[in-house]
mmCIF file of C-alpha atoms in Angstrom:
data_model
loop_
_atom_site.group_PDB
_atom_site.id
_atom_site.type_symbol
_atom_site.label_atom_id
_atom_site.label_comp_id
_atom_site.label_asym_id
_atom_site.label_seq_id
_atom_site.Cartn_x
_atom_site.Cartn_y
_atom_site.Cartn_z
ATOM 1 C CA UNK A 1 -16.294 37.270 12.107
ATOM 2 C CA UNK A 2 -16.421 33.728 13.516
ATOM 3 C CA UNK A 3 -18.065 32.509 10.299
ATOM 4 C CA UNK A 4 -15.206 33.981 8.250
ATOM 5 C CA UNK A 5 -12.608 32.290 10.461
ATOM 6 C CA UNK A 6 -14.449 28.954 10.205
ATOM 7 C CA UNK A 7 -14.602 29.250 6.407
ATOM 8 C CA UNK A 8 -10.905 30.045 6.288
ATOM 9 C CA UNK A 9 -10.127 27.062 8.520
ATOM 10 C CA UNK A 10 -12.303 24.737 6.445
ATOM 11 C CA UNK A 11 -10.571 25.906 3.246
ATOM 12 C CA UNK A 12 -7.182 25.286 4.842
ATOM 13 C CA UNK A 13 -8.299 21.797 5.893
ATOM 14 C CA UNK A 14 -9.626 21.044 2.403
ATOM 15 C CA UNK A 15 -6.327 22.229 0.885
ATOM 16 C CA UNK A 16 -4.368 20.002 3.303
ATOM 17 C CA UNK A 17 -6.530 16.979 2.471
ATOM 18 C CA UNK A 18 -6.100 17.676 -1.251
ATOM 19 C CA UNK A 19 -2.328 17.963 -0.804
ATOM 20 C CA UNK A 20 -2.255 14.656 1.118
ATOM 21 C CA UNK A 21 -4.258 13.000 -1.690
ATOM 22 C CA UNK A 22 -1.786 14.321 -4.273
ATOM 23 C CA UNK A 23 1.185 13.077 -2.218
ATOM 24 C CA UNK A 24 -0.489 9.696 -1.719
ATOM 25 C CA UNK A 25 -1.057 9.310 -5.443
ATOM 26 C CA UNK A 26 2.677 9.864 -6.044
ATOM 27 C CA UNK A 27 3.638 7.013 -3.707
ATOM 28 C CA UNK A 28 4.920 3.775 -5.159
ATOM 29 C CA UNK A 29 2.329 1.018 -5.202
ATOM 30 C CA UNK A 30 2.492 -2.706 -5.827
ATOM 31 C CA UNK A 31 0.750 -3.713 -9.054
ATOM 32 C CA UNK A 32 -2.562 -5.443 -8.399
ATOM 33 C CA UNK A 33 -5.640 -6.912 -10.007
ATOM 34 C CA UNK A 34 -9.115 -7.147 -8.461
ATOM 35 C CA UNK A 35 -10.143 -10.597 -7.248
ATOM 36 C CA UNK A 36 -13.641 -10.231 -8.722
ATOM 37 C CA UNK A 37 -12.715 -12.381 -11.736
ATOM 38 C CA UNK A 38 -13.256 -16.132 -11.552
ATOM 39 C CA UNK A 39 -9.591 -16.754 -12.418
ATOM 40 C CA UNK A 40 -6.475 -14.784 -11.617
ATOM 41 C CA UNK A 41 -5.050 -13.104 -14.726
ATOM 42 C CA UNK A 42 -1.757 -14.030 -16.376
ATOM 43 C CA UNK A 43 0.058 -11.134 -14.653
ATOM 44 C CA UNK A 44 -0.425 -12.880 -11.332
ATOM 45 C CA UNK A 45 0.229 -16.441 -12.549
ATOM 46 C CA UNK A 46 3.410 -15.303 -14.321
ATOM 47 C CA UNK A 47 4.796 -13.448 -11.279
ATOM 48 C CA UNK A 48 7.492 -15.011 -9.103
ATOM 49 C CA UNK A 49 5.425 -14.097 -6.039
ATOM 50 C CA UNK A 50 2.043 -12.683 -5.156
ATOM 51 C CA UNK A 51 -0.107 -11.960 -2.106
ATOM 52 C CA UNK A 52 -3.740 -11.071 -1.663
ATOM 53 C CA UNK A 53 -6.197 -9.381 0.610
ATOM 54 C CA UNK A 54 -10.004 -9.584 0.431
ATOM 55 C CA UNK A 55 -10.214 -7.341 -2.643
ATOM 56 C CA UNK A 56 -7.029 -7.641 -4.730
ATOM 57 C CA UNK A 57 -4.084 -9.814 -5.702
ATOM 58 C CA UNK A 58 -0.762 -7.931 -5.527
ATOM 59 C CA UNK A 59 2.192 -9.286 -7.438
ATOM 60 C CA UNK A 60 5.906 -8.779 -7.954
ATOM 61 C CA UNK A 61 6.564 -5.346 -9.481
ATOM 62 C CA UNK A 62 8.527 -4.928 -12.697
ATOM 63 C CA UNK A 63 12.058 -3.635 -12.161
ATOM 64 C CA UNK A 64 11.270 -0.241 -13.728
ATOM 65 C CA UNK A 65 8.515 0.492 -11.174
ATOM 66 C CA UNK A 66 10.942 1.618 -8.472
ATOM 67 C CA UNK A 67 10.065 -1.149 -6.026
ATOM 68 C CA UNK A 68 12.179 -4.089 -4.956
ATOM 69 C CA UNK A 69 11.435 -7.518 -6.432
ATOM 70 C CA UNK A 70 12.698 -9.346 -3.325
ATOM 71 C CA UNK A 71 9.681 -10.527 -1.308
ATOM 72 C CA UNK A 72 11.797 -10.541 1.861
ATOM 73 C CA UNK A 73 11.613 -6.740 1.872
ATOM 74 C CA UNK A 74 7.806 -6.666 2.057
ATOM 75 C CA UNK A 75 5.750 -6.857 5.252
ATOM 76 C CA UNK A 76 2.110 -6.765 6.212
ATOM 77 C CA UNK A 77 -0.066 -5.526 9.057
ATOM 78 C CA UNK A 78 -3.732 -5.897 9.885
ATOM 79 C CA UNK A 79 -5.728 -3.088 11.466
ATOM 80 C CA UNK A 80 -7.166 0.346 10.918
ATOM 81 C CA UNK A 81 -5.394 2.642 8.457
ATOM 82 C CA UNK A 82 -5.790 5.481 10.955
ATOM 83 C CA UNK A 83 -3.653 3.524 13.446
ATOM 84 C CA UNK A 84 -0.611 3.519 11.129
ATOM 85 C CA UNK A 85 2.272 5.727 12.169
ATOM 86 C CA UNK A 86 3.556 8.339 9.722
ATOM 87 C CA UNK A 87 6.609 6.148 9.139
ATOM 88 C CA UNK A 88 4.507 3.104 8.251
ATOM 89 C CA UNK A 89 2.210 5.201 6.049
ATOM 90 C CA UNK A 90 5.230 6.354 4.038
ATOM 91 C CA UNK A 91 6.195 2.727 3.372
ATOM 92 C CA UNK A 92 2.673 1.458 2.583
ATOM 93 C CA UNK A 93 2.579 0.100 -0.984
ATOM 94 C CA UNK A 94 -0.768 -1.675 -1.044
ATOM 95 C CA UNK A 95 -3.665 -3.189 0.763
ATOM 96 C CA UNK A 96 -7.364 -2.615 1.169
ATOM 97 C CA UNK A 97 -9.645 -2.510 4.168
ATOM 98 C CA UNK A 98 -7.784 -3.706 7.262
ATOM 99 C CA UNK A 99 -4.840 -5.198 5.300
ATOM 100 C CA UNK A 100 -1.717 -3.101 4.683
ATOM 101 C CA UNK A 101 1.396 -4.049 2.704
ATOM 102 C CA UNK A 102 4.715 -2.268 3.276
ATOM 103 C CA UNK A 103 8.066 -2.092 1.507
ATOM 104 C CA UNK A 104 11.224 -1.771 3.629
ATOM 105 C CA UNK A 105 14.190 -2.216 1.271
ATOM 106 C CA UNK A 106 16.745 -1.514 4.022
ATOM 107 C CA UNK A 107 15.521 -3.984 6.616
ATOM 108 C CA UNK A 108 12.560 -4.757 8.792
ATOM 109 C CA UNK A 109 9.966 -2.233 9.954
ATOM 110 C CA UNK A 110 10.406 -0.471 13.296
ATOM 111 C CA UNK A 111 7.854 -2.656 15.117
ATOM 112 C CA UNK A 112 9.094 -6.016 13.842
ATOM 113 C CA UNK A 113 6.227 -6.637 11.432
ATOM 114 C CA UNK A 114 5.506 -9.993 9.869
ATOM 115 C CA UNK A 115 7.138 -10.912 6.562
ATOM 116 C CA UNK A 116 4.897 -12.098 3.727
ATOM 117 C CA UNK A 117 4.151 -15.751 3.606
ATOM 118 C CA UNK A 118 2.712 -15.467 0.121
ATOM 119 C CA UNK A 119 2.868 -17.927 -2.700
ATOM 120 C CA UNK A 120 6.158 -18.049 -4.577
ATOM 121 C CA UNK A 121 7.493 -20.134 -7.424
#
């Protein structure tokens, strides 16, 4: 009987992880390009602002993407993804590794995060 309960629990966990992956994929994300190329592509050079982490360059979203174009409404944090609160995870719109980018269109994040100091034109 214990084996059956464990299998049931593992199926429930797998279903929850799958559901979280589906919800994550529906979240809004900043457009980005990998930094593997020798030069940044035109999308980045033509953007009013852009920021980067070790892997990618993220740039100003188009107006139809559902994200704000005002860089003042974007913040960053450095640290483990597992350390993010649920609230911060909901507002995460990019980042890789230890870098996380957030969008707070109605003001600053709850912990007083740092605003982007990215390149702007």
